[in-house]
XYZ file of C-alpha atoms in Angstrom:
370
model
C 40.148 79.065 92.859
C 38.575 77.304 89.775
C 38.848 78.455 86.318
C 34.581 78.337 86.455
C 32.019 78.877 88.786
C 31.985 80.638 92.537
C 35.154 81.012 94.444
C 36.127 77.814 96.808
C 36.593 78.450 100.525
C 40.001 78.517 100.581
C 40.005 81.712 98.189
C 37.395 83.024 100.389
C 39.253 82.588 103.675
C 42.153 84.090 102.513
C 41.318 87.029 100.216
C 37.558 87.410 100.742
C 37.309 87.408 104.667
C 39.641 89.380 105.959
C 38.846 92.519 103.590
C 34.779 93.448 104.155
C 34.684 97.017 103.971
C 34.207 98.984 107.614
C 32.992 96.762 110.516
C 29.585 97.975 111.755
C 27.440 96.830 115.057
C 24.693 96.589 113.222
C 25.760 93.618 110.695
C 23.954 90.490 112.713
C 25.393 88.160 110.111
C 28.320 88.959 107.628
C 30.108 86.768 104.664
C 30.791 83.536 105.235
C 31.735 80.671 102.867
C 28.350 78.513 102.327
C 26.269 80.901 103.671
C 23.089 81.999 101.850
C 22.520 85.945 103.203
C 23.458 88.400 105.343
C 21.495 89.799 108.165
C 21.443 93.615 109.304
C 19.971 94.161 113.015
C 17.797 97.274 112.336
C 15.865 98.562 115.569
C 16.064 95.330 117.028
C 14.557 93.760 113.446
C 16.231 91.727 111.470
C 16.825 92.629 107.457
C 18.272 89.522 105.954
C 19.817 90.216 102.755
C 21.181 88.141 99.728
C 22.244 88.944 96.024
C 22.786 86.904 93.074
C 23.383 87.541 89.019
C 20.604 87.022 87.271
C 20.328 84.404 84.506
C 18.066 84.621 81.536
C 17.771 81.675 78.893
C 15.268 82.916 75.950
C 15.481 78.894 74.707
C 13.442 77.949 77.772
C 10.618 80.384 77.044
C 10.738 83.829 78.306
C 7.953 83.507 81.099
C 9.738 80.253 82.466
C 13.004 81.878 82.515
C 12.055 84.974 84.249
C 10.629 83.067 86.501
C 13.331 80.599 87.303
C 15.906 83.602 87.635
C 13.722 85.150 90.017
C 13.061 81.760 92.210
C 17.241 81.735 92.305
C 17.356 85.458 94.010
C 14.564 85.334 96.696
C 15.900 81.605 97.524
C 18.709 83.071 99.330
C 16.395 84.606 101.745
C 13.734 82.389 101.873
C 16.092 79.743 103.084
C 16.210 81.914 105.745
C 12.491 81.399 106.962
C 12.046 84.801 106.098
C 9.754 85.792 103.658
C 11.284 87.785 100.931
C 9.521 91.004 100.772
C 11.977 93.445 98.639
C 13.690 93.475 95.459
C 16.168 95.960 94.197
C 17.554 94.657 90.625
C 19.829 95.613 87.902
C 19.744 94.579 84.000
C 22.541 94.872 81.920
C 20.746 93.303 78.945
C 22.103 92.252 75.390
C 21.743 94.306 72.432
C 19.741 91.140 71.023
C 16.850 91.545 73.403
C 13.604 93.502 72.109
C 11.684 95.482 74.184
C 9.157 93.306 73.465
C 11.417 90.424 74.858
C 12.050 92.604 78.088
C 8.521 93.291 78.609
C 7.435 89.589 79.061
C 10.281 89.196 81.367
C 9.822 92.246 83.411
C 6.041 91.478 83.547
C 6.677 87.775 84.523
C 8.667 88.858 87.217
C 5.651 91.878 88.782
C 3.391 88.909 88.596
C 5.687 86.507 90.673
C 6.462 89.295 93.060
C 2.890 90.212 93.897
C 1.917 86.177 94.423
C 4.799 85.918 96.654
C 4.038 89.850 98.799
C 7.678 91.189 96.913
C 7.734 94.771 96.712
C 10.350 96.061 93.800
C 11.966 98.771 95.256
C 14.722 100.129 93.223
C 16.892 99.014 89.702
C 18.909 99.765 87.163
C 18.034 98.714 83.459
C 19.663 99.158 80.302
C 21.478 97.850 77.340
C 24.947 97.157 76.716
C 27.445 96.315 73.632
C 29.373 93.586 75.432
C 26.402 91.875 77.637
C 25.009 88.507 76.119
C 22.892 85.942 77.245
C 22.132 84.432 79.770
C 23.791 86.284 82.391
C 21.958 90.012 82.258
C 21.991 91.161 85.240
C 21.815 90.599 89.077
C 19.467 91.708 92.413
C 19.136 91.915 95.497
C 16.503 90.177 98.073
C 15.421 91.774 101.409
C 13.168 90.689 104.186
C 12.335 92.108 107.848
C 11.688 89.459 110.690
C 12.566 88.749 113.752
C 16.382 87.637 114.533
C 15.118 84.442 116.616
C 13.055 83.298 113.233
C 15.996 83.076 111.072
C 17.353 79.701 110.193
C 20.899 79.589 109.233
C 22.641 77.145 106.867
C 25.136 76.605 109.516
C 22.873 75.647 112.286
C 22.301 71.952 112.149
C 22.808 70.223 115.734
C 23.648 66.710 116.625
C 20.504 64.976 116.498
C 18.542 66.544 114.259
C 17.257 64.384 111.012
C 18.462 65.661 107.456
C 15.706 65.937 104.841
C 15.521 66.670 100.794
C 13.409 67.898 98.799
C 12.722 67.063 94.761
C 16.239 65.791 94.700
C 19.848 65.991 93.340
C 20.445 67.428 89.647
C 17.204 68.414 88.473
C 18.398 71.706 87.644
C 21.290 71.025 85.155
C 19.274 68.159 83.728
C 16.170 69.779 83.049
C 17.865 72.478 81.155
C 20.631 70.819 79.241
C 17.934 68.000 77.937
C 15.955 71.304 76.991
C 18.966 72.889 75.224
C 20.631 70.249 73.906
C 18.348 67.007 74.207
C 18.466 66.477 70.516
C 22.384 65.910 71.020
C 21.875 63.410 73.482
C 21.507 59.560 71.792
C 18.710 59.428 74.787
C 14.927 57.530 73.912
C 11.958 60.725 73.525
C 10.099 58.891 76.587
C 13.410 59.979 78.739
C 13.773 63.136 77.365
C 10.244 64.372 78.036
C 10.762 63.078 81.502
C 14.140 65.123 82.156
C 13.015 68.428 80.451
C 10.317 68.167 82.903
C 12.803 68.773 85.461
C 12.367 72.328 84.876
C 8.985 72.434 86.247
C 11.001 71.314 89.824
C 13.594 74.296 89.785
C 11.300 76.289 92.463
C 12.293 76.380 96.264
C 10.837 79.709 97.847
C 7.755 78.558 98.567
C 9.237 75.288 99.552
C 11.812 76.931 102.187
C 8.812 79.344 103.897
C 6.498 76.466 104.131
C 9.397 74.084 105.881
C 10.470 76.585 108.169
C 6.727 77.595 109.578
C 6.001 73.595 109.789
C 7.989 73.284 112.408
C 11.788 73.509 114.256
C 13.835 73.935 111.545
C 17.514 74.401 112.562
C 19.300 74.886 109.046
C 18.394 75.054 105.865
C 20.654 75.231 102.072
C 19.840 75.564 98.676
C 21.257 73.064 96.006
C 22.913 74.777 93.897
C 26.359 74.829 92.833
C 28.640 71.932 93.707
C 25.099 70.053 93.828
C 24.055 67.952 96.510
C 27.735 67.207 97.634
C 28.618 70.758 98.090
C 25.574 71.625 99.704
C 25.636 69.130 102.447
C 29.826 69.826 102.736
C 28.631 73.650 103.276
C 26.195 72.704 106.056
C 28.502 70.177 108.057
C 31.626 72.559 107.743
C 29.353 76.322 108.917
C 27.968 73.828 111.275
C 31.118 72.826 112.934
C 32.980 76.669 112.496
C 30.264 77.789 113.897
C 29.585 75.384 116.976
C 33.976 75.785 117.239
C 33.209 79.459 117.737
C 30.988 78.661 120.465
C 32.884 76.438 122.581
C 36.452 77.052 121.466
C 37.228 73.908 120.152
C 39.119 72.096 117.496
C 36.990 73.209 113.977
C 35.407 70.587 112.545
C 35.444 68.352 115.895
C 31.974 68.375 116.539
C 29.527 66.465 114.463
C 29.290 64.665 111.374
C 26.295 63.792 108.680
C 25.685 60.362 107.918
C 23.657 59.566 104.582
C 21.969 57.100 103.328
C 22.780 57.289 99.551
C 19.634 54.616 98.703
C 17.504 57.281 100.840
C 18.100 60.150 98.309
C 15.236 60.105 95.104
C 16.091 60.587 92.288
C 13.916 62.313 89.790
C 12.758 60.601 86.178
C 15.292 61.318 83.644
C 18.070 62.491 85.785
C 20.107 58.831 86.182
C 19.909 58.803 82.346
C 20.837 62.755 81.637
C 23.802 62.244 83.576
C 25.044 59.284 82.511
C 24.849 60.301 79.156
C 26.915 63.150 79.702
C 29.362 61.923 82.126
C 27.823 63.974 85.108
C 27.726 62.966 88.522
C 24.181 63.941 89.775
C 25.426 64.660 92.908
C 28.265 67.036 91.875
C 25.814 69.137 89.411
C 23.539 72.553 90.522
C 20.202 71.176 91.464
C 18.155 74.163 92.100
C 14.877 73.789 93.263
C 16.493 71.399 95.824
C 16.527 71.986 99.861
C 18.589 70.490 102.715
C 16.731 70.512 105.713
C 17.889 69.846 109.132
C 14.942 69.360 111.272
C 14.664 68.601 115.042
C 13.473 65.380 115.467
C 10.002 66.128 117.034
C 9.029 68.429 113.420
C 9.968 65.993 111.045
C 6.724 64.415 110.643
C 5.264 68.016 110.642
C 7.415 69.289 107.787
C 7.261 66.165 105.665
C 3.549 66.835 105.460
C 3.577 70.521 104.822
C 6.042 69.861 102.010
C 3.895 66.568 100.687
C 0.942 69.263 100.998
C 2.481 71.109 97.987
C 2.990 68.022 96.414
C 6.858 68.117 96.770
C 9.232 65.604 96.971
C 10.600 65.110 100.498
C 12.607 62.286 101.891
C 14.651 61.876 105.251
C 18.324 60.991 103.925
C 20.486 61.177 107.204
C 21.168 62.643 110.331
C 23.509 64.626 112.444
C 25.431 62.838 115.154
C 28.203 63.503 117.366
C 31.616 62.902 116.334
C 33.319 63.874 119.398
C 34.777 60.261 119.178
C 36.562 61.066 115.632
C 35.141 57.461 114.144
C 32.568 56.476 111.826
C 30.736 52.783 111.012
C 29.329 51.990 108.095
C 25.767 50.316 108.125
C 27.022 46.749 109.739
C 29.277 48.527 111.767
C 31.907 46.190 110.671
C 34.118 48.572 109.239
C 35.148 52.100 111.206
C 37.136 55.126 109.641
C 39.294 57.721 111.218
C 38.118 61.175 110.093
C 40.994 62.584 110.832
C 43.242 60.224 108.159
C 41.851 62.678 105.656
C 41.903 66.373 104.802
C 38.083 67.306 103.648
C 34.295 67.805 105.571
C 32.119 65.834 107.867
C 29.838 64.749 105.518
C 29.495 60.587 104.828
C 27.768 58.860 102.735
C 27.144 54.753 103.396
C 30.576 55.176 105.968
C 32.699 57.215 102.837
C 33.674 60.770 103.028
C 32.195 62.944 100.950
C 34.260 65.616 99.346
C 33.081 68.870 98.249
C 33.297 68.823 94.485
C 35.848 71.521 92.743
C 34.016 72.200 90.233
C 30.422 72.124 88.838
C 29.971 69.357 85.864
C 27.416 71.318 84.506
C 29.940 73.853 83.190
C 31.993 71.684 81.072
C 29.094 69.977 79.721
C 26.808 72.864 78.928
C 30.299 74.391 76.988
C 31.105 70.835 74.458
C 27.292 70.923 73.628
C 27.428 74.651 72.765
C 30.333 73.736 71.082
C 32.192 76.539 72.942
């Protein structure tokens, strides 16, 4: 388990797992490592259900950071193709914050929930000695649809085409540039560019509008572990889950080849991360979707995404590994996958680990000097 950031899936397997409370019929969908929410069957309905903590950075403007913590909450279910359409949420604010403070936040947040059809149905707010920012809090997203809507992060299928949206580290460059850009020995034109990486760190309206374009068969959001842990997250459910199905060997069943030229990369990012030693890849890029699509929608939800004006770009696909081998691009060279411990995921014929860590942590600490 790492000293920072969520739990790894070997902690989770072992500890997590097992020990979920009383088992109930009615839980469609419980905890499992990579995935996004959990879904309740309710009279034949499905409730799909996430939570997250809630993060609140004053330096980024009150309005944009209620706004981005909100985005990171009713993500979860969104990537569902659910609509979000409930909100239970708890503050534990710092003694620092003003009512004043609170009151843009709070109101930023009624604002985004009535553009988006998000009811706020119960809470708990309050101050605290200990709390500080940014973490203040956390909540909990709901929405009610039917259970053969949902898209899981775990259901890609050999076959399908992999697509991205806005691309990888937007979210750790936009705000580190915006906390710390005058630390960075970075030109102003660069700069500007990567602190407007904040205005990409939306994805709800991204995920709904994907998943009613057309046959969308899994869907994660980038966030921690970055690109690289999102796509190891979606091969390995993937393969559990089709294992489950047909009782075979885990991870036996189908791989993700990616093009790494394929992937954009957003102005300012290249240079953010270079400068501080980050692999773009590796860091929490939220804002960002992986999109498996059956091959007959992807045209369909290229153009609902390009609609919005979002970047979208096909950056692999899913194919059948049955055969255990991989070529790269000339098919000159071919790699056992089973040489290796690690996921499915491959990158120009190279295996793609899941990172253990986020960079973003031990970067945002030696430029807070912490």
């Amino acid at each position: 388990m790492s000293d920072l950031g969520k739990i790894d899936r070997t902690f989770f397997e072992r500890h997590v797992a097992p020990n979920l409370g009383a088992r109930r019929d009615d839980v469609a969908i419980g905890p499992r490592h990579g995935v996004d929410f959990g879904v309740l069957d309710i009279d034949g309905k499905a409730l799909v259900t996430a939570t997250d903590p809630l993060s609140i950075l004053p330096q980024i403007g009150l309005e944009r950071a209620a706004r981005f913590a909100l985005d990171l909450v009713l993500a979860d279910v969104a990537v569902s193709g659910v609509s979000p359409s409930h909100l239970s949420i708890c503050f534990t604010l710092p003694e620092s914050m003003s009512d004043e403070e609170f009151a843009t936040v709070w109101e930023t947040i009624h604002a985004e929930c009535v553009d988006l059809g998000v009811s706020v149905v119960t809470g708990h707010t309050a101050r605290y000695s200990d709390p500080s920012h940014p973490w203040v809090g956390a909540a909990t997203a709901m929405g009610v649809g039917d259970h053969d809507e949902i898209v899981r992060p775990d259901g890609a299928r050999a076959g399908d085409e992999l697509l991205l949206t806005t691309g990888p580290g937007v979210e750790s460059v936009g705000l580190l540039s915006t906390l710390f850009g005058d630390q960075m020995e970075l030109p102003d034109d660069v700069l500007e560019d990567a602190r407007e990486r904040l205005q990409d760190v939306h994805c709800v309206r991204d995920a709904l509008t994907a998943a009613a374009a057309g046959p969308v068969t899994a869907m994660h959001d980038v966030t921690e572990g970055g690109l690289a842990g999102a796509l190891n997250e979606m091969g390995n459910g993937a393969n559990r889950r089709a294992s489950e199905s047909t009782s075979e060997v885990a991870d036996a069943d189908i791989r993700f080849e990616i093009d790494r030229a394929a992937v954009p990369i957003r102005p300012g990012v290249a240079e953010v991360c270079a400068e501080l030693e980050i692999d773009p890849w590796h860091t929490t890029s939220c804002g960002s979707l992986v999109i498996a699509v059956d091959p007959a929608g992807v045209d369909a939800v290229r153009s609902a995404l390009e609609d919005r004006d979002t970047v979208v770009a096909e950056i692999g696909r899913v194919v059948d590994a049955d055969t255990g081998q991989v070529a790269d691009e000339s098919n000159e060279v071919e790699i056992d996958r089973w040489e290796a411990p690690g996921g499915n995921v491959f990158v120009d014929g190279e295996r793609l680990e899941h990172p253990d860590v986020d960079p973003s942590w031990r970067a945002y600490a030696e430029l807070a000097g912490q």
